[in-house]
Amino acid sequence: MDTTIWLESLLTKTPQEGYELAIKLSRMGVKSTQPDMEVLKKLRPVYANDAAGLTAASQVIAINFQTISAANNYWK
Amino acid sequence: MDTTIWLESLLTKTPQEGYELAIKLSRMGVKSTQPDMEVLKKLRPVYANDAAGLTAASQVIAINFQTISAANNYWK
Amino acid sequence: MDTTIWLESLLTKTPQEGYELAIKLSRMGVKSTQPDMEVLKKLRPVYANDAAGLTAASQVIAINFQTISAANNYWK
Amino acid sequence: MDTTIWLESLLTKTPQEGYELAIKLSRMGVKSTQPDMEVLKKLRPVYANDAAGLTAASQVIAINFQTISAANNYWK
Amino acid sequence: MDTTIWLESLLTKTPQEGYELAIKLSRMGVKSTQPDMEVLKKLRPVYANDAAGLTAASQVIAINFQTISAANNYWK
Amino acid sequence: MDTTIWLESLLTKTPQEGYELAIKLSRMGVKSTQPDMEVLKKLRPVYANDAAGLTAASQVIAINFQTISAANNYWK
């Protein structure tokens, strides 16, 4: 895992920014397991063109969006 | 991810509108991984005619519906 | 998705009715992805006779039942 | 789904009884999709002798146990 | 399911003991579906040497650890 | 499971440290099922070069990050 700060806060201004942060968290989960960007670039077309892979990616984002939404008290 | 606003709020008037928003979130999770609409159109019949793919899609919606329901205090 | 009202409330009188609503939500998740009832009828025997498909279906129901149970304050 | 009452309450006396109720809920999720007991009996050895199937079954129980545990305020 | 008491409480002294309890719950989920210890012993090397099986096992533990952590108010 | 203390607390100073702890928990879930480090080293390239395996790993981290985030009151 790189040592630079990539996650300062779970708080975002809007739900949509919260959703984008959920996408970022999901990608960091992948990167933490496979840090080699070259490998990741090669794998991307594999799941991005696979129906099951896209649904699975959407599920990870959904789980992270639960966390972000709770952190932001659902932007209420 | 397109820069237009597509998620203004997690609040909806009714549970059913909340369920529709959960479907929308699930689809945005797919789009964020594969933004090419032509590819998505080709993949759609793949999972829409596959029992496991449909169950997986329903699961992502269920997870997003948990978030939306909590945001709306379960429309109580 | 059909425009008729199919989800008026998450509140039910009993836990068992709540479980039945969770089943309904799970099925609507499938229908929203594949609205063609003829296709769904053909797919049903596929997952209903497949051990992994049945476990997956039970999992989606379990996730929706979490939402319904929280909405009903666990019928306490 | 049979019309007999099979779920009176989510409350149990002990955590272990709560875990048993979580198992019951998981099985009802399967039954609601495949009500034919003869088919279920035939499928049982399939997933009960399959490592992935057993892990998947344990996951559904874990999700239902979350619901039951919250309902019982974690038996505190 | 054996009738001996194996789950007295969800409360543990430390987070690490809580994690161990989460592992125990995950295994009991498997045992409740396949009580034959001989079969389980034979299946263990199957998923313990399979990358997907290990990730799936870790996921079940993660779900049970959510429950245990909430029960212990996160050991705060 | 090794008897050394590896999980003292769920509390971390920052969200990013919380995410790193979520990764650690996810790996301990794998280790608890397969304690042999030699086997784990051999399996690592299998899922680290597999799109589905990486998404699954990211999902386990997401679930553990939910727990850690709640424990830290979302670092608010």
XYZ file of C-alpha atoms in Angstrom:
456
model
C 0.000 0.000 0.000
C 1.446 3.364 -0.906
C 2.271 5.621 2.006
C 0.750 8.775 0.540
C -2.465 10.042 2.074
C -5.348 8.994 -0.172
C -8.190 8.931 2.367
C -8.421 12.061 4.477
C -12.047 11.801 5.484
C -15.253 9.879 4.845
C -17.209 13.123 4.747
C -18.285 14.545 1.398
C -20.387 17.530 0.389
C -22.962 15.631 -1.644
C -24.292 12.074 -2.053
C -22.771 11.923 -5.518
C -19.300 12.798 -4.193
C -19.925 10.123 -1.577
C -20.635 7.628 -4.335
C -17.401 8.616 -6.080
C -15.514 8.069 -2.817
C -17.130 4.614 -2.584
C -15.747 3.848 -6.048
C -12.311 5.028 -4.924
C -12.404 2.818 -1.819
C -13.398 -0.163 -3.967
C -10.437 0.420 -6.276
C -8.035 0.812 -3.350
C -9.196 -2.597 -2.134
C -8.088 -4.039 -5.448
C -4.821 -2.096 -5.449
C -3.940 -3.223 -1.942
C -4.041 -6.815 -3.168
C -2.397 -6.176 -6.538
C -0.256 -3.014 -6.381
C 1.282 -3.529 -9.832
C -0.481 -1.003 -12.077
C 0.599 -2.832 -15.209
C -1.165 -6.003 -14.097
C -4.255 -3.999 -13.126
C -4.379 -2.356 -16.545
C -4.295 -5.755 -18.201
C -7.042 -7.141 -15.957
C -9.375 -4.168 -16.346
C -10.778 -5.165 -19.779
C -11.335 -8.678 -18.420
C -13.964 -7.737 -15.825
C -15.147 -4.578 -17.593
C -16.392 -6.763 -20.436
C -17.809 -9.489 -18.243
C -21.380 -9.208 -16.958
C -20.663 -11.055 -13.696
C -17.533 -9.000 -13.094
C -19.425 -5.728 -13.509
C -22.166 -6.811 -11.117
C -19.519 -7.855 -8.588
C -17.774 -4.483 -8.932
C -21.105 -2.714 -8.397
C -21.649 -4.783 -5.243
C -18.342 -3.715 -3.680
C -19.201 -0.085 -4.446
C -22.629 -0.598 -2.825
C -21.019 -1.917 0.368
C -18.585 0.989 0.535
C -21.407 3.426 -0.215
C -23.240 2.092 2.873
C -20.247 3.096 4.980
C -19.862 6.524 3.383
C -23.601 7.222 3.621
C -23.699 6.385 7.321
C -20.607 8.550 7.909
C -22.409 11.493 6.301
C -25.640 10.820 8.165
C -27.124 10.217 4.723
C -26.581 13.890 3.792
C -29.750 14.823 5.654
C -17.945 8.812 -14.545
C -19.954 11.565 -16.155
C -19.794 14.930 -14.434
C -23.515 15.646 -14.607
C -25.468 15.490 -11.375
C -27.270 12.155 -11.226
C -27.634 11.748 -7.459
C -29.068 14.781 -5.710
C -30.379 13.107 -2.604
C -30.999 9.719 -1.010
C -34.426 10.879 0.156
C -37.506 9.716 -1.715
C -41.217 10.200 -1.176
C -42.158 6.514 -1.046
C -40.495 3.126 -0.459
C -41.114 2.226 -4.081
C -39.287 5.334 -5.326
C -36.540 4.355 -2.901
C -36.373 0.943 -4.521
C -36.100 2.576 -7.949
C -33.246 4.730 -6.667
C -31.546 1.556 -5.408
C -31.793 0.154 -8.948
C -30.302 3.369 -10.322
C -27.371 3.228 -7.867
C -26.729 -0.385 -8.831
C -26.587 0.534 -12.504
C -24.266 3.487 -11.834
C -21.908 1.035 -10.118
C -21.747 -0.909 -13.358
C -21.387 2.225 -15.484
C -18.543 3.562 -13.362
C -16.557 0.420 -14.198
C -17.637 0.193 -17.835
C -18.697 3.623 -19.133
C -19.030 2.485 -22.758
C -22.788 2.247 -23.354
C -22.276 0.077 -26.444
C -20.454 -2.570 -24.404
C -23.125 -2.389 -21.683
C -25.894 -2.919 -24.242
C -24.138 -6.021 -25.520
C -23.625 -7.417 -22.018
C -27.173 -6.805 -20.846
C -28.734 -9.859 -22.541
C -25.914 -11.988 -21.098
C -26.869 -11.532 -17.440
C -30.548 -10.802 -18.065
C -30.905 -14.336 -19.401
C -28.751 -15.984 -16.789
C -30.305 -17.120 -13.518
C -27.149 -16.493 -11.463
C -26.678 -13.076 -13.046
C -30.216 -12.011 -12.171
C -29.856 -13.136 -8.565
C -26.553 -11.245 -8.333
C -28.194 -8.111 -9.757
C -31.013 -8.432 -7.215
C -28.429 -8.695 -4.432
C -26.717 -5.426 -5.384
C -30.113 -3.720 -5.445
C -30.878 -5.176 -1.991
C -27.652 -3.733 -0.569
C -28.342 -0.304 -2.059
C -31.935 -0.484 -0.823
C -30.606 -0.969 2.725
C -28.769 2.343 2.393
C -31.737 4.197 0.893
C -34.136 2.769 3.485
C -31.938 3.858 6.374
C -31.564 7.316 4.808
C -35.353 7.647 4.717
C -35.776 6.292 8.238
C -37.685 3.453 6.564
C -40.446 5.883 5.472
C -41.970 5.678 8.928
C -40.295 -1.534 -14.117
C -44.067 -1.451 -14.051
C -45.630 1.780 -12.847
C -48.213 0.175 -10.589
C -47.734 0.518 -6.863
C -46.247 -2.725 -5.542
C -44.463 -1.436 -2.427
C -46.637 0.712 -0.209
C -44.760 0.289 3.034
C -41.962 -1.673 4.685
C -44.115 -2.175 7.780
C -45.783 -5.528 8.342
C -47.877 -6.942 11.142
C -45.694 -9.970 11.884
C -42.103 -11.169 11.298
C -43.406 -13.820 8.932
C -45.209 -11.242 6.782
C -41.949 -9.311 6.873
C -40.139 -12.348 5.552
C -42.671 -12.658 2.752
C -42.109 -9.007 1.863
C -38.365 -9.716 1.759
C -39.064 -12.474 -0.768
C -41.172 -10.055 -2.815
C -38.401 -7.429 -2.824
C -35.891 -10.063 -3.938
C -38.116 -11.045 -6.842
C -38.679 -7.425 -7.862
C -34.898 -7.064 -8.045
C -34.858 -9.846 -10.601
C -37.851 -8.450 -12.492
C -36.318 -4.987 -12.715
C -33.384 -6.484 -14.599
C -35.405 -8.934 -16.686
C -39.012 -7.721 -17.048
C -39.990 -10.389 -19.589
C -42.106 -12.879 -17.620
C -41.649 -15.549 -20.291
C -37.877 -15.465 -19.875
C -38.229 -15.516 -16.083
C -40.482 -18.583 -16.242
C -37.890 -20.390 -18.328
C -35.052 -19.454 -15.960
C -36.880 -20.394 -12.779
C -36.291 -24.169 -13.033
C -32.610 -23.447 -13.730
C -31.822 -21.921 -10.326
C -34.603 -23.704 -8.433
C -32.862 -26.995 -9.192
C -29.368 -25.760 -8.566
C -27.930 -25.866 -5.051
C -25.765 -22.759 -5.510
C -28.671 -20.851 -7.072
C -30.948 -21.632 -4.136
C -28.343 -20.540 -1.590
C -27.816 -17.313 -3.560
C -31.571 -16.680 -3.620
C -31.735 -17.240 0.146
C -28.921 -14.725 0.606
C -30.754 -11.965 -1.260
C -33.839 -12.640 0.865
C -31.675 -12.458 4.009
C -30.332 -9.042 3.002
C -33.810 -7.706 2.276
C -35.082 -9.216 5.531
C -32.443 -7.175 7.395
C -33.971 -4.016 5.926
C -37.555 -5.032 6.677
C -36.682 -6.124 10.213
C -34.985 -2.828 11.004
C -37.969 -0.939 9.536
C -40.275 -2.800 11.893
C -37.975 -2.342 14.877
C -37.704 -6.133 14.856
C -41.420 -6.443 15.781
C -40.561 -5.788 19.404
C -44.771 -20.634 0.744
C -46.798 -22.589 3.230
C -49.432 -20.636 5.139
C -48.657 -22.139 8.546
C -46.983 -19.901 11.078
C -43.284 -20.744 11.171
C -41.866 -17.422 12.393
C -43.591 -16.058 15.465
C -40.829 -13.827 16.744
C -37.183 -12.907 16.217
C -36.606 -12.985 19.975
C -34.849 -15.959 21.513
C -33.704 -16.779 25.029
C -30.049 -17.359 24.205
C -27.521 -16.523 21.461
C -27.361 -20.187 20.519
C -31.134 -20.367 20.012
C -30.728 -17.207 17.961
C -28.165 -18.958 15.814
C -30.551 -21.865 15.316
C -33.253 -19.427 14.227
C -30.773 -17.931 11.746
C -30.300 -21.429 10.300
C -34.066 -21.829 10.067
C -34.469 -18.499 8.242
C -31.729 -19.500 5.803
C -33.517 -22.738 5.030
C -36.857 -21.003 4.573
C -35.177 -18.790 1.992
C -34.295 -21.889 0.049
C -37.752 -23.423 0.513
C -39.505 -20.281 -0.685
C -37.677 -20.621 -3.999
C -37.941 -24.396 -4.265
C -40.925 -25.672 -2.233
C -40.671 -29.256 -3.521
C -39.163 -31.222 -0.623
C -38.186 -34.079 -2.920
C -36.037 -31.786 -5.049
C -34.495 -30.242 -1.920
C -33.590 -33.671 -0.558
C -31.831 -34.501 -3.796
C -29.923 -31.201 -3.834
C -28.809 -31.360 -0.216
C -25.912 -33.792 -0.751
C -24.746 -31.621 -3.653
C -23.893 -28.536 -1.588
C -23.274 -30.407 1.673
C -20.320 -32.105 0.011
C -19.047 -29.059 -1.778
C -16.632 -26.706 -0.020
C -17.890 -23.588 -1.798
C -21.516 -24.561 -1.135
C -20.876 -24.966 2.582
C -19.134 -21.602 2.833
C -22.033 -19.986 0.958
C -24.532 -21.616 3.332
C -22.545 -20.345 6.317
C -22.626 -16.843 4.824
C -26.420 -16.786 4.558
C -26.654 -17.937 8.178
C -24.221 -15.167 9.185
C -26.404 -12.528 7.514
C -29.549 -13.823 9.194
C -27.700 -14.042 12.520
C -26.920 -10.315 12.218
C -30.652 -9.635 12.044
C -31.523 -11.938 14.944
C -28.688 -10.570 17.089
C -29.793 -6.978 16.567
C -33.403 -7.968 17.341
C -32.255 -9.422 20.655
C -30.018 -6.455 21.445
C -27.165 -8.960 21.298
C -28.542 -10.747 24.408
C -26.932 -8.135 26.613
C -26.928 -29.494 15.210
C -25.467 -30.814 18.422
C -27.411 -29.999 21.563
C -24.402 -29.045 23.682
C -23.964 -25.379 24.528
C -21.342 -23.898 22.213
C -22.416 -20.243 22.203
C -22.962 -18.788 25.659
C -22.502 -15.138 24.830
C -21.433 -12.755 22.068
C -19.395 -10.744 24.549
C -15.634 -11.145 24.639
C -12.875 -9.445 26.584
C -10.858 -8.250 23.612
C -11.309 -7.578 19.875
C -9.021 -10.489 19.094
C -11.154 -12.899 21.146
C -14.115 -11.437 19.275
C -12.436 -12.273 16.004
C -11.848 -15.825 17.192
C -15.524 -16.103 18.088
C -16.368 -14.878 14.571
C -14.257 -17.732 13.187
C -16.100 -20.166 15.440
C -19.510 -18.915 14.276
C -18.406 -19.261 10.659
C -17.390 -22.868 11.244
C -20.631 -23.670 13.036
C -22.470 -22.414 9.954
C -20.635 -25.019 7.931
C -21.187 -27.750 10.529
C -24.904 -27.054 10.729
C -25.162 -27.854 7.014
C -22.721 -30.754 7.017
C -22.507 -32.311 10.503
C -20.382 -35.274 9.387
C -16.879 -34.478 10.646
C -15.320 -37.014 8.288
C -16.762 -35.231 5.259
C -15.645 -31.863 6.638
C -12.095 -33.125 7.133
C -11.983 -34.254 3.529
C -13.345 -30.941 2.228
C -11.028 -28.735 4.284
C -7.949 -29.116 2.033
C -10.175 -28.337 -0.956
C -11.010 -24.754 0.033
C -7.881 -24.205 2.154
C -5.806 -24.573 -1.004
C -8.114 -22.586 -3.227
C -7.699 -18.812 -3.455
C -11.414 -18.154 -4.029
C -12.365 -20.490 -1.186
C -10.081 -18.690 1.251
C -11.439 -15.283 0.293
C -14.991 -16.598 0.712
C -14.113 -17.991 4.149
C -12.634 -14.630 5.136
C -15.855 -12.926 4.010
C -18.043 -15.075 6.257
C -15.742 -14.315 9.185
C -15.965 -10.590 8.351
C -19.773 -10.715 8.458
C -19.788 -12.544 11.788
C -17.167 -10.134 13.138
C -19.559 -7.259 12.363
C -22.123 -8.883 14.627
C -19.655 -9.611 17.435
C -18.152 -6.115 17.229
C -21.558 -4.454 17.513
C -22.441 -6.735 20.446
C -19.310 -5.575 22.250
C -19.871 -1.921 21.377
C -16.616 -2.191 19.450
C -14.688 -2.733 22.722
C -14.705 0.990 23.333
C -4.531 -19.218 14.872
C -1.373 -17.840 16.375
C -1.539 -16.872 20.027
C 0.311 -13.580 19.688
C -1.717 -10.394 20.021
C -2.386 -9.028 16.540
C -5.582 -7.061 17.186
C -5.379 -4.724 20.168
C -8.122 -2.314 19.203
C -10.464 -1.362 16.387
C -9.708 2.307 16.948
C -7.355 4.110 14.587
C -6.220 7.700 14.284
C -7.317 8.241 10.684
C -9.711 6.716 8.120
C -6.722 5.566 6.083
C -5.242 3.682 9.047
C -8.712 2.216 9.512
C -8.668 1.023 5.935
C -5.279 -0.583 6.498
C -6.657 -2.362 9.565
C -9.545 -3.609 7.414
C -6.993 -5.099 5.023
C -5.224 -6.750 7.955
C -8.483 -8.260 9.251
C -9.241 -9.599 5.779
C -5.853 -11.290 5.600
C -6.229 -12.777 9.088
C -9.485 -14.335 7.889
C -7.533 -16.095 5.189
C -4.724 -17.081 7.549
C -7.125 -18.523 10.096
C -8.345 -20.952 7.427
C -4.942 -21.648 5.888
C -2.172 -20.997 8.431
C 0.599 -22.428 6.241
C 2.469 -19.379 4.915
C 4.078 -21.411 2.146
C 0.672 -22.367 0.743
C -0.524 -18.754 1.041
C 2.528 -17.482 -0.861
C 1.782 -19.900 -3.676
C -1.898 -18.914 -3.833
C -1.298 -15.162 -3.777
C -0.377 -14.814 -7.475
C -3.455 -16.883 -8.332
C -6.026 -14.361 -7.081
C -3.801 -11.297 -7.468
C -3.824 -11.898 -11.220
C -7.482 -12.793 -11.454
C -10.065 -10.056 -11.925
C -12.786 -11.892 -9.981
C -10.369 -12.706 -7.165
C -9.348 -9.078 -6.797
C -12.954 -7.887 -6.690
C -13.733 -10.540 -4.057
C -10.736 -9.427 -1.980
C -11.905 -5.813 -2.221
C -15.366 -6.903 -1.022
C -14.010 -8.538 2.140
C -12.007 -5.388 2.882
C -15.174 -3.301 2.349
C -17.083 -5.410 4.884
C -14.305 -5.140 7.459
C -14.023 -1.407 6.778
C -17.717 -1.052 7.686
C -16.925 -2.523 11.105
C -13.832 -0.378 11.663
C -15.613 2.774 10.506
C -18.510 2.217 12.892
C -16.052 1.525 15.730
C -14.387 4.878 15.085
C -17.686 6.712 14.744
C -16.599 7.390 11.169
C -13.713 9.577 12.417
C -16.128 12.473 12.845
